[in-house]
Short mmCIF file of C-alpha atoms and ligand atoms in Angstrom, two decimals:
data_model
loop_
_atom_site.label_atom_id
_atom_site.label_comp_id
_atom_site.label_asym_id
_atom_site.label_seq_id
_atom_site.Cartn_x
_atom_site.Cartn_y
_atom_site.Cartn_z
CA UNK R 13 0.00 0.00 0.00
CA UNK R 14 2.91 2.51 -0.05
CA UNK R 15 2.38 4.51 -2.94
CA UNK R 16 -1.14 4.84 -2.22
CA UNK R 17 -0.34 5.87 1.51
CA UNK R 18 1.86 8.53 0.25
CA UNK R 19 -0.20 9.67 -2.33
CA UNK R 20 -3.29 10.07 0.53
CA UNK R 21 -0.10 11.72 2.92
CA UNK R 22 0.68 14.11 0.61
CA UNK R 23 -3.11 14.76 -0.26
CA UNK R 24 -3.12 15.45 3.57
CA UNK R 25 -0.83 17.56 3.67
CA UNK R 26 -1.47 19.49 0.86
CA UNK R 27 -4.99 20.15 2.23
CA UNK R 28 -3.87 21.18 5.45
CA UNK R 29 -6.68 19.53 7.55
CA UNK R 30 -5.16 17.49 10.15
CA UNK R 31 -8.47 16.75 12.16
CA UNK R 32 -12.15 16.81 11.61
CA UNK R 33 -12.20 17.64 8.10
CA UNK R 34 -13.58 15.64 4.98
CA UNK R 35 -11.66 12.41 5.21
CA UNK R 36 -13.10 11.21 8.63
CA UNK R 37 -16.15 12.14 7.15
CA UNK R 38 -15.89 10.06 4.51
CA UNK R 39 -15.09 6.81 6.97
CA UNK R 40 -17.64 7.51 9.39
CA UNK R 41 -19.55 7.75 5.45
CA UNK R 42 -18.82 4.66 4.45
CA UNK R 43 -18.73 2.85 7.27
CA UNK R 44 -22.27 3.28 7.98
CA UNK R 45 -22.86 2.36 4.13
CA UNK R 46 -21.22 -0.63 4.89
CA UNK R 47 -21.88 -1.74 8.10
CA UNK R 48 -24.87 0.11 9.48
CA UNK R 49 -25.48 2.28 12.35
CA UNK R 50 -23.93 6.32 13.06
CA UNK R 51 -19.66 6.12 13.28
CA UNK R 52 -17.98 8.96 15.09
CA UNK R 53 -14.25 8.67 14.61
CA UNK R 54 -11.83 8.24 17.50
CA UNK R 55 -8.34 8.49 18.57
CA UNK R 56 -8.62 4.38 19.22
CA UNK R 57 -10.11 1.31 20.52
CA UNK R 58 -9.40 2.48 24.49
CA UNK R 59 -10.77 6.16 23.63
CA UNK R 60 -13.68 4.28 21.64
CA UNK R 61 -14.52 2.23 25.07
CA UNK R 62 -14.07 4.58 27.43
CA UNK R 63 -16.33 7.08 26.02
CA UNK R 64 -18.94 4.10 24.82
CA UNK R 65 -19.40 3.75 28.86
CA UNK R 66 -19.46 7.73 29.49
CA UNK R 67 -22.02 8.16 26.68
CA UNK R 68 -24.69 5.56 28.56
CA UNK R 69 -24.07 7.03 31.48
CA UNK R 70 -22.09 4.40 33.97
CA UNK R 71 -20.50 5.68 37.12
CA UNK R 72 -20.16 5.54 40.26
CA UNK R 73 -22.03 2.36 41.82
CA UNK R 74 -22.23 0.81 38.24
CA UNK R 75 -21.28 -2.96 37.55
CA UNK R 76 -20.22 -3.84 33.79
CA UNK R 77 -19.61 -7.56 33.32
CA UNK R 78 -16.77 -7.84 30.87
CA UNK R 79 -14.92 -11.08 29.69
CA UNK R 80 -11.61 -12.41 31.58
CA UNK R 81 -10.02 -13.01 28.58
CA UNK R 82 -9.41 -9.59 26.40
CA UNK R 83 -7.10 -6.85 26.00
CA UNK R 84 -6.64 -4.32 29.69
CA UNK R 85 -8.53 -1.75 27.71
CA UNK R 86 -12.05 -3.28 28.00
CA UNK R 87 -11.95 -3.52 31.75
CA UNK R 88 -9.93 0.36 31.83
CA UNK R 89 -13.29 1.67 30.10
CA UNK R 90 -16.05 1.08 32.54
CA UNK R 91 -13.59 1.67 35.44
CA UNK R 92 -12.10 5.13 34.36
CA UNK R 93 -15.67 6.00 34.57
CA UNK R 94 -15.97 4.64 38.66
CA UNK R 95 -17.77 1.82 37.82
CA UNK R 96 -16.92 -1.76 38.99
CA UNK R 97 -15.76 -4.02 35.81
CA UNK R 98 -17.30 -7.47 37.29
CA UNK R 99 -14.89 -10.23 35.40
CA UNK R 100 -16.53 -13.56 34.41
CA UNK R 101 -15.48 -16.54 32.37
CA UNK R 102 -15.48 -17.23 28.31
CA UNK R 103 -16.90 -19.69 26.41
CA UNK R 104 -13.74 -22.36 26.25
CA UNK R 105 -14.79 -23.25 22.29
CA UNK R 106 -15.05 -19.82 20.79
CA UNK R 107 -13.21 -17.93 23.71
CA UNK R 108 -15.72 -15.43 23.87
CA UNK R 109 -18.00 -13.95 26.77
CA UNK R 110 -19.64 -17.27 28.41
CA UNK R 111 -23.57 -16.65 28.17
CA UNK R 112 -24.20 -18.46 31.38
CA UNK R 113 -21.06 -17.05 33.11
CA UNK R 114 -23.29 -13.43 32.45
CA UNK R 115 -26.53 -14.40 33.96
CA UNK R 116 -24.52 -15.90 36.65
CA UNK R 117 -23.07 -12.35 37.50
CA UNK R 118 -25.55 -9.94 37.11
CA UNK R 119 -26.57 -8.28 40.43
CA UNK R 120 -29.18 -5.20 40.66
CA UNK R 121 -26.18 -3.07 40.07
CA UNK R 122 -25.66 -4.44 36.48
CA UNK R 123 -25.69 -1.54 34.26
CA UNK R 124 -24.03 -2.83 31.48
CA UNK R 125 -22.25 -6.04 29.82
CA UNK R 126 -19.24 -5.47 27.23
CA UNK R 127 -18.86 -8.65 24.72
CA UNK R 128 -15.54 -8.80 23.07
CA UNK R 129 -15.67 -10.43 19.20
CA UNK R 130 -12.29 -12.12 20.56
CA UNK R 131 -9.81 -13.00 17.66
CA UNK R 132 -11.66 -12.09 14.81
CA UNK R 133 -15.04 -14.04 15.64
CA UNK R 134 -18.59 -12.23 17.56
CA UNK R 135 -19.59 -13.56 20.93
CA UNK R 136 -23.03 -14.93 20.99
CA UNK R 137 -25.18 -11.96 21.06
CA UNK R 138 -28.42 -14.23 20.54
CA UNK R 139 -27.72 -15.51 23.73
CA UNK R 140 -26.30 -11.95 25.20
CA UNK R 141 -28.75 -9.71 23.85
CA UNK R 142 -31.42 -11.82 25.57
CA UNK R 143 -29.74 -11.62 29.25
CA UNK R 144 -29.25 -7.93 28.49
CA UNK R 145 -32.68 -7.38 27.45
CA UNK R 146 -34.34 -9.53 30.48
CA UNK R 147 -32.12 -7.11 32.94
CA UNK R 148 -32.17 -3.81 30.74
CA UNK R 149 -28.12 -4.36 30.80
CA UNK R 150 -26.53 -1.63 27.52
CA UNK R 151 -24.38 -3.47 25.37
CA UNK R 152 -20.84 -2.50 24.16
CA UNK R 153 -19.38 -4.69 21.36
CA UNK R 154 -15.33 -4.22 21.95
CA UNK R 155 -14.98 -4.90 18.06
CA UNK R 156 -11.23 -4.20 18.25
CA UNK R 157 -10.18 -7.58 16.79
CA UNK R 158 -13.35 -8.45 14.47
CA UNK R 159 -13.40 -5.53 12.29
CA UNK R 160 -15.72 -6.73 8.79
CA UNK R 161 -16.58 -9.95 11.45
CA UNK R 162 -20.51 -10.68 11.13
CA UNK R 163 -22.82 -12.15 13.62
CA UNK R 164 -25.90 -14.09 11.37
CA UNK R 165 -24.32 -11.72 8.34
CA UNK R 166 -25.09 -8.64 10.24
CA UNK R 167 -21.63 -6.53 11.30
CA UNK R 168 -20.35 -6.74 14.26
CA UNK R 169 -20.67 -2.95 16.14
CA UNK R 170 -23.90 -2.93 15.08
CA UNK R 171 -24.75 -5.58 17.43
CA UNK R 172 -25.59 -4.05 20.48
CA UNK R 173 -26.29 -0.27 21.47
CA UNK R 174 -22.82 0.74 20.79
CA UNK R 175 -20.14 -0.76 18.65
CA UNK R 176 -16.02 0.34 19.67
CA UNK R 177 -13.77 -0.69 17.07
CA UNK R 178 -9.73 -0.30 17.35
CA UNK R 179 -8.24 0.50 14.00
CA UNK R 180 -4.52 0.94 15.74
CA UNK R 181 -1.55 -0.39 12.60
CA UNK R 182 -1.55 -3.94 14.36
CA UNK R 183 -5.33 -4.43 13.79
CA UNK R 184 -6.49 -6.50 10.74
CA UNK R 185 -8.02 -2.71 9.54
CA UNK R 186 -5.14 -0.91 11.08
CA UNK R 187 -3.88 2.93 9.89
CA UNK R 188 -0.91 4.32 10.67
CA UNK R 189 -0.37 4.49 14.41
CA UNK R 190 -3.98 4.82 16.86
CA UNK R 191 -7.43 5.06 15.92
CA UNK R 192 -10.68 4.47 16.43
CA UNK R 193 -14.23 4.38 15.83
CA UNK R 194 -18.01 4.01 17.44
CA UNK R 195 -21.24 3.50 16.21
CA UNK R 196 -24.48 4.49 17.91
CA UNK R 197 -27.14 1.89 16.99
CA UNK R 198 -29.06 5.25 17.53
CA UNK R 199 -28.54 8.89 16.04
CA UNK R 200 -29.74 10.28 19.03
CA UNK R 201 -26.16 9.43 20.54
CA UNK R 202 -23.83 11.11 18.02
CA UNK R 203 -23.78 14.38 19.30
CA UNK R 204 -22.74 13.29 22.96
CA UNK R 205 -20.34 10.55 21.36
CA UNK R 206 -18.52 13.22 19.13
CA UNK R 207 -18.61 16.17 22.30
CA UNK R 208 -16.71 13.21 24.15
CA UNK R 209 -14.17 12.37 21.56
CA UNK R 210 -13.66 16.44 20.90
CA UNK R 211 -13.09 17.87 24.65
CA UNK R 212 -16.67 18.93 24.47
CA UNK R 213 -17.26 20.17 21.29
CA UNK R 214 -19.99 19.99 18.60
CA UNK R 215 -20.25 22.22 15.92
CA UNK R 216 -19.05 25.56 17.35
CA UNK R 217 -15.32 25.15 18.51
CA UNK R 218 -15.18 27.88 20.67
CA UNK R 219 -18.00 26.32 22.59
CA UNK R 220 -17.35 22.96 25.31
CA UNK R 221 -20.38 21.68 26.65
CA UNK R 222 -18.78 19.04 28.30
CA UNK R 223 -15.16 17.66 29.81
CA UNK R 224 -14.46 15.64 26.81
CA UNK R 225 -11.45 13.55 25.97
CA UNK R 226 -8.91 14.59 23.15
CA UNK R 227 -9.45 11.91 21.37
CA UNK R 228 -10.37 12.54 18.30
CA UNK R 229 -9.92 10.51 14.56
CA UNK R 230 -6.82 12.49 12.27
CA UNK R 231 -7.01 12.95 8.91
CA UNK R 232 -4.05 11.05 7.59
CA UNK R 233 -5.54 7.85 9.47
CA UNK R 234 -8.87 8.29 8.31
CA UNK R 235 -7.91 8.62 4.73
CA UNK R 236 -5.90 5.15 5.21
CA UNK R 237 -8.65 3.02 6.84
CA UNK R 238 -11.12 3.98 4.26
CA UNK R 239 -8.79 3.23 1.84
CA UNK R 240 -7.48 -0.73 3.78
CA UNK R 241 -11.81 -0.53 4.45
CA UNK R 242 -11.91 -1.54 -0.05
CA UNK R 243 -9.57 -4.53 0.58
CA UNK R 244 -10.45 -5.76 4.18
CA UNK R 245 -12.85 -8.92 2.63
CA UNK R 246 -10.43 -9.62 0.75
CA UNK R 247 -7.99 -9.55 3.31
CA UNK R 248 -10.64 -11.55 5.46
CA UNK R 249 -10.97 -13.99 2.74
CA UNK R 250 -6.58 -14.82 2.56
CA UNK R 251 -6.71 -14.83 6.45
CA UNK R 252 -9.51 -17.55 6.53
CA UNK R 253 -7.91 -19.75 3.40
CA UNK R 254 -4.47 -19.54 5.46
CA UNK R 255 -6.56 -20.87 8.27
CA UNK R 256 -7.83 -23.69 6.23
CA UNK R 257 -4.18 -24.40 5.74
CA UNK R 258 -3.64 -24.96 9.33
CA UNK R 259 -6.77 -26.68 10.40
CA UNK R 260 -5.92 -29.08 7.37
CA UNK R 261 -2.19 -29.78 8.18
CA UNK R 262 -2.81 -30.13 11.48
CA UNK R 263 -6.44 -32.62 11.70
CA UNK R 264 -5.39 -35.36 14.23
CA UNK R 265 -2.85 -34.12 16.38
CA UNK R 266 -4.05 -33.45 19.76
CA UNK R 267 -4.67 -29.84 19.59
CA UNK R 268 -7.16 -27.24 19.82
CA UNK R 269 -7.83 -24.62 17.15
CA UNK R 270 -10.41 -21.69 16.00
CA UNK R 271 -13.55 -23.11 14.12
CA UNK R 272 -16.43 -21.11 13.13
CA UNK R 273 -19.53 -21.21 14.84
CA UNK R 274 -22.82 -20.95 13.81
CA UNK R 275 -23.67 -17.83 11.90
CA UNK R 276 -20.14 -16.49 13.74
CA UNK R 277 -17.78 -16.53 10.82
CA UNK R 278 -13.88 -16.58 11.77
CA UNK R 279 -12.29 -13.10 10.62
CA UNK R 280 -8.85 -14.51 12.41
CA UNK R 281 -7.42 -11.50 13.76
CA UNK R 282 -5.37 -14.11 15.39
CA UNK R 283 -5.14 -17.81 14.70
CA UNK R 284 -4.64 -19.52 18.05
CA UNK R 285 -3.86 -23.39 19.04
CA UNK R 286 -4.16 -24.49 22.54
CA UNK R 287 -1.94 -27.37 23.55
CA UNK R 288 -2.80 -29.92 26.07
CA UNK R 289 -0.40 -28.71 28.83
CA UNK R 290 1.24 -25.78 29.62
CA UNK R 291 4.96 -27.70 29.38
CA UNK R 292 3.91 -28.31 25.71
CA UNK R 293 2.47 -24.79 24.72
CA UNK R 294 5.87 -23.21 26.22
CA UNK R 295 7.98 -25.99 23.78
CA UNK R 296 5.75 -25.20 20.63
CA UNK R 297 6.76 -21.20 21.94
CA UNK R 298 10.26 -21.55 21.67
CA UNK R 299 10.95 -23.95 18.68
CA UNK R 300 8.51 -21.51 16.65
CA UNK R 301 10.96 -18.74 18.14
CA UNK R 302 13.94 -20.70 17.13
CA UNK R 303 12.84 -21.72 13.70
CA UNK R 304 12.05 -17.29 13.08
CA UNK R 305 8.49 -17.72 13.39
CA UNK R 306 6.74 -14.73 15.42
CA UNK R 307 4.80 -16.15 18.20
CA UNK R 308 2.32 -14.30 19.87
CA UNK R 309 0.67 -14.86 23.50
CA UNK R 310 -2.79 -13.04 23.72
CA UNK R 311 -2.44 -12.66 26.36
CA UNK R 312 -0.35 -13.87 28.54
CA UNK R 313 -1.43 -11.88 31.45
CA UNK R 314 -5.19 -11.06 31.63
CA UNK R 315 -6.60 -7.44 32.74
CA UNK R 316 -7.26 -8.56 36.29
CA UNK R 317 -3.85 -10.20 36.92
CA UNK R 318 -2.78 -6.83 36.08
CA UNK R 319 -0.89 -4.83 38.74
CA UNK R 320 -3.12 -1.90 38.17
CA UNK R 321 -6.15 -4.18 38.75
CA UNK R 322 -4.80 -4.54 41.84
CA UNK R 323 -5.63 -0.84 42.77
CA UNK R 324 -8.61 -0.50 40.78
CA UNK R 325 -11.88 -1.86 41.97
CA UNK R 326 -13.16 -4.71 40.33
CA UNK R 327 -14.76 -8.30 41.12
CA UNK R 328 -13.88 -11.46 39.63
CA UNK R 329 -16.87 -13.77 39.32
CA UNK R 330 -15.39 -16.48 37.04
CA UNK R 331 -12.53 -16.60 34.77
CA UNK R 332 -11.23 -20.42 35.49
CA UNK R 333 -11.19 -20.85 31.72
CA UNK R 334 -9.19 -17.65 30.28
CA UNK R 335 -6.79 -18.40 33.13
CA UNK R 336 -6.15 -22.27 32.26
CA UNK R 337 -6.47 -21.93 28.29
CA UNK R 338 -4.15 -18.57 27.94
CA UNK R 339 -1.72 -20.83 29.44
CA UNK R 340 -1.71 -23.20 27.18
CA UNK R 341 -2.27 -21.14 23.94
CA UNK R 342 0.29 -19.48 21.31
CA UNK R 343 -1.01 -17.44 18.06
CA UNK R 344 0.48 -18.49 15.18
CA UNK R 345 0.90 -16.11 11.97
CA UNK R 346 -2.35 -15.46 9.82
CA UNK R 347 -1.14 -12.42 8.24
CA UNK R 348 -3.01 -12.25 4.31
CA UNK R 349 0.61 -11.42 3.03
CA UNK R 350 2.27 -14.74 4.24
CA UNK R 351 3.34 -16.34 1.16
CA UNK R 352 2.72 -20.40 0.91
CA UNK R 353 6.36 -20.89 1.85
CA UNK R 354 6.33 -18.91 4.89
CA UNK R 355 2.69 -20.67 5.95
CA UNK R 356 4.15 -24.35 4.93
CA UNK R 357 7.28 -23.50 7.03
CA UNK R 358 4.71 -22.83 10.01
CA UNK R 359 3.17 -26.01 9.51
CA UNK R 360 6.08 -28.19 9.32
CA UNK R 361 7.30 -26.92 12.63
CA UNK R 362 4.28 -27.05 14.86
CA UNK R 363 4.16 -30.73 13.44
CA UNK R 364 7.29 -31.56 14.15
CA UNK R 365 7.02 -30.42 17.64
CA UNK R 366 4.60 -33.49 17.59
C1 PLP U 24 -6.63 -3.52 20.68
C2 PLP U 24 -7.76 -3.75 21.63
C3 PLP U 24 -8.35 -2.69 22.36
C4 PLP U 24 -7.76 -1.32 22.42
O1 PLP U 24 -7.67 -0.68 21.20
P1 PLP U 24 -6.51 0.44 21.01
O2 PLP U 24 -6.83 1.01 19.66
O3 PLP U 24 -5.22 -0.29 21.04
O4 PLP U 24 -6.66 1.42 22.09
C5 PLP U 24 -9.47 -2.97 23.13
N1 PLP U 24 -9.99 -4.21 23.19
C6 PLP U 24 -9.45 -5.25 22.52
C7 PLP U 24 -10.10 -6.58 22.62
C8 PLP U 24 -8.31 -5.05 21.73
O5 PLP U 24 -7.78 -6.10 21.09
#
């Protein structure tokens, strides 16, 4: 994508609008065209999160149930906010936000309940959107990982009543350094969503109505993702045939790996494999290491095993699951530009680890 990146950089440039001009425009534009719902560009997934929990009001004396197994971020967002992130287990198959783990934690306190589309694939929302509706819980989709991901070919963000998507370089739609964006299953939200991303702000910048973030979408960025937004199925479509590769190649051996579920299409973000002991996982680790292969642990510490969890208030109802199979996991390469040598080379040494 160089030449076209510089092309849109100099464009940038040339234009001399840095923030909040025509190019986020035109991705909050076509987002909407092609996912649905009312995106507001932000600064990135945590800004995205964070102000996803400020816009439907949790605070003080709140409890969000959030998944053990995610990224710190999506436990940061309802806590930054004074509200109690209650931790409960995932789904060991799918590795996503365990349905009966949720009902299991929900207390009169429940405000809301945060579903992460973990590696590339949705949570159930069939089953979530039903607890949340029972309880009047909000729902925030942390879409960080599962950008163009579909839940029963709708996209995920526009799931629940706010979707937070991380479009930071690492991402599988990834700009040039951090960004963001929300959408607001309802217009009604934009206005407070885009005063939160823009310290306040909404339409006349002398005027703050509230103590917003700075944490808004640039230019340069936007232009980027709207361009990577044209090639993302396709990029979808080489991470999932790379897949195939894997789940082929390695049929029989006594290993666990990503399948789709139904209606809950892999995107792969990440491809994962969880061995049957931890001795094993750390062996695969280092002879992937040794052979030049980047391996990846996500994550090998989760958000409440974090040392600023331990200052934070927070609750951990159930997360017996994330804790045993991060252990035992490793993320092997799924990136669309792998060539068949490089993905061939990856096979051949997870098998002969075997
Ligand atoms: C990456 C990520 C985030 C945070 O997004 P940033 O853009 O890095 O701030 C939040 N949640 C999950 C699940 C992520 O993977």
């Amino acid at each position: 994508m160089r030449a076209e990146v510089l092309r849109l950089t100099d464009d940038v440039i040339s234009s001399g609008i840095f923030h909040g001009g025509p190019r986020v425009q035109e991705l909050e534009r076509v987002a909407g065209r092609l996912w649905g719902g009312h995106p507001v560009g932000a600064s990135s997934g945590t800004m995205a999160l964070e102000t996803a929990c400020r816009a439907l009001g949790i605070g003080a004396g709140d409890e969000v149930i959030v998944p053990a197994l995610t990224f710190v971020s999506t436990g940061f967002a309802p806590a930054r906010t004074g509200a109690v992130p209650v931790v409960v287990d995932i789904d060991p198959r799918t590795r996503t936000l365990c349905a009966d783990a949720v009902r299991a934690a929900i207390t009169p306190r429940t405000k809301a309940v945060i579903p992460v589309h973990m590696y590339g694939q949705c949570a159930d929302m069939d089953a979530l959107d039903a607890i949340a509706g029972r309880h009047g819980l909000a729902v925030i989709e942390d879409c960080a990982q599962a950008a163009g991901a579909t839940h029963h070919a709708r996209a995920a963000g526009t799931l629940g009543d706010i979707g937070c998507f991380s479009m930071w370089a690492g991402k599988n739609l990834g700009g040039l350094s951090d960004a963001g964006l929300l959408i607001a299953r309802d217009s009604d939200m934009v206005p407070l969503l885009r005063q939160l991303v823009d310290l306040g702000r909404y339409g006349d910048r002398h005027v703050h109505h509230v103590p917003g973030h700075r944490g808004r979408l640039g230019e340069l960025d936007a232009a980027v993702i709207t361009h990577q937004l044209s090639l993302l199925p396709q990029w979808i479509e080489q991470r999932r045939a790379i897949a195939d590769h894997y789940n082929t190649a390695f049929t029989g051996l006594p290993l666990q790996t990503p399948t789709d579920a139904p209606g809950r299409p892999h995107t792969y973000y990440k491809y994962w494999i969880t061995l049957p002991t931890v001795v094993e996982a750390r062996r695969l680790a280092d002879r992937l290491a040794e052979a030049q292969i980047t391996v990846e642990r996500i994550y090998p510490v989760l958000p409440h095993q974090q040392p600023a969890f331990s200052h934070l208030p927070h609750r951990v109802d159930s997360a017996e699951h994330a804790l045993d199979l991060t252990a035992r996991t490793v993320c092997l390469p799924i990136a669309p530009e792998l060539t068949q040598e490089e993905i061939d080379h990856v096979i051949h040494t997870v098998l002969a680890c075997h």
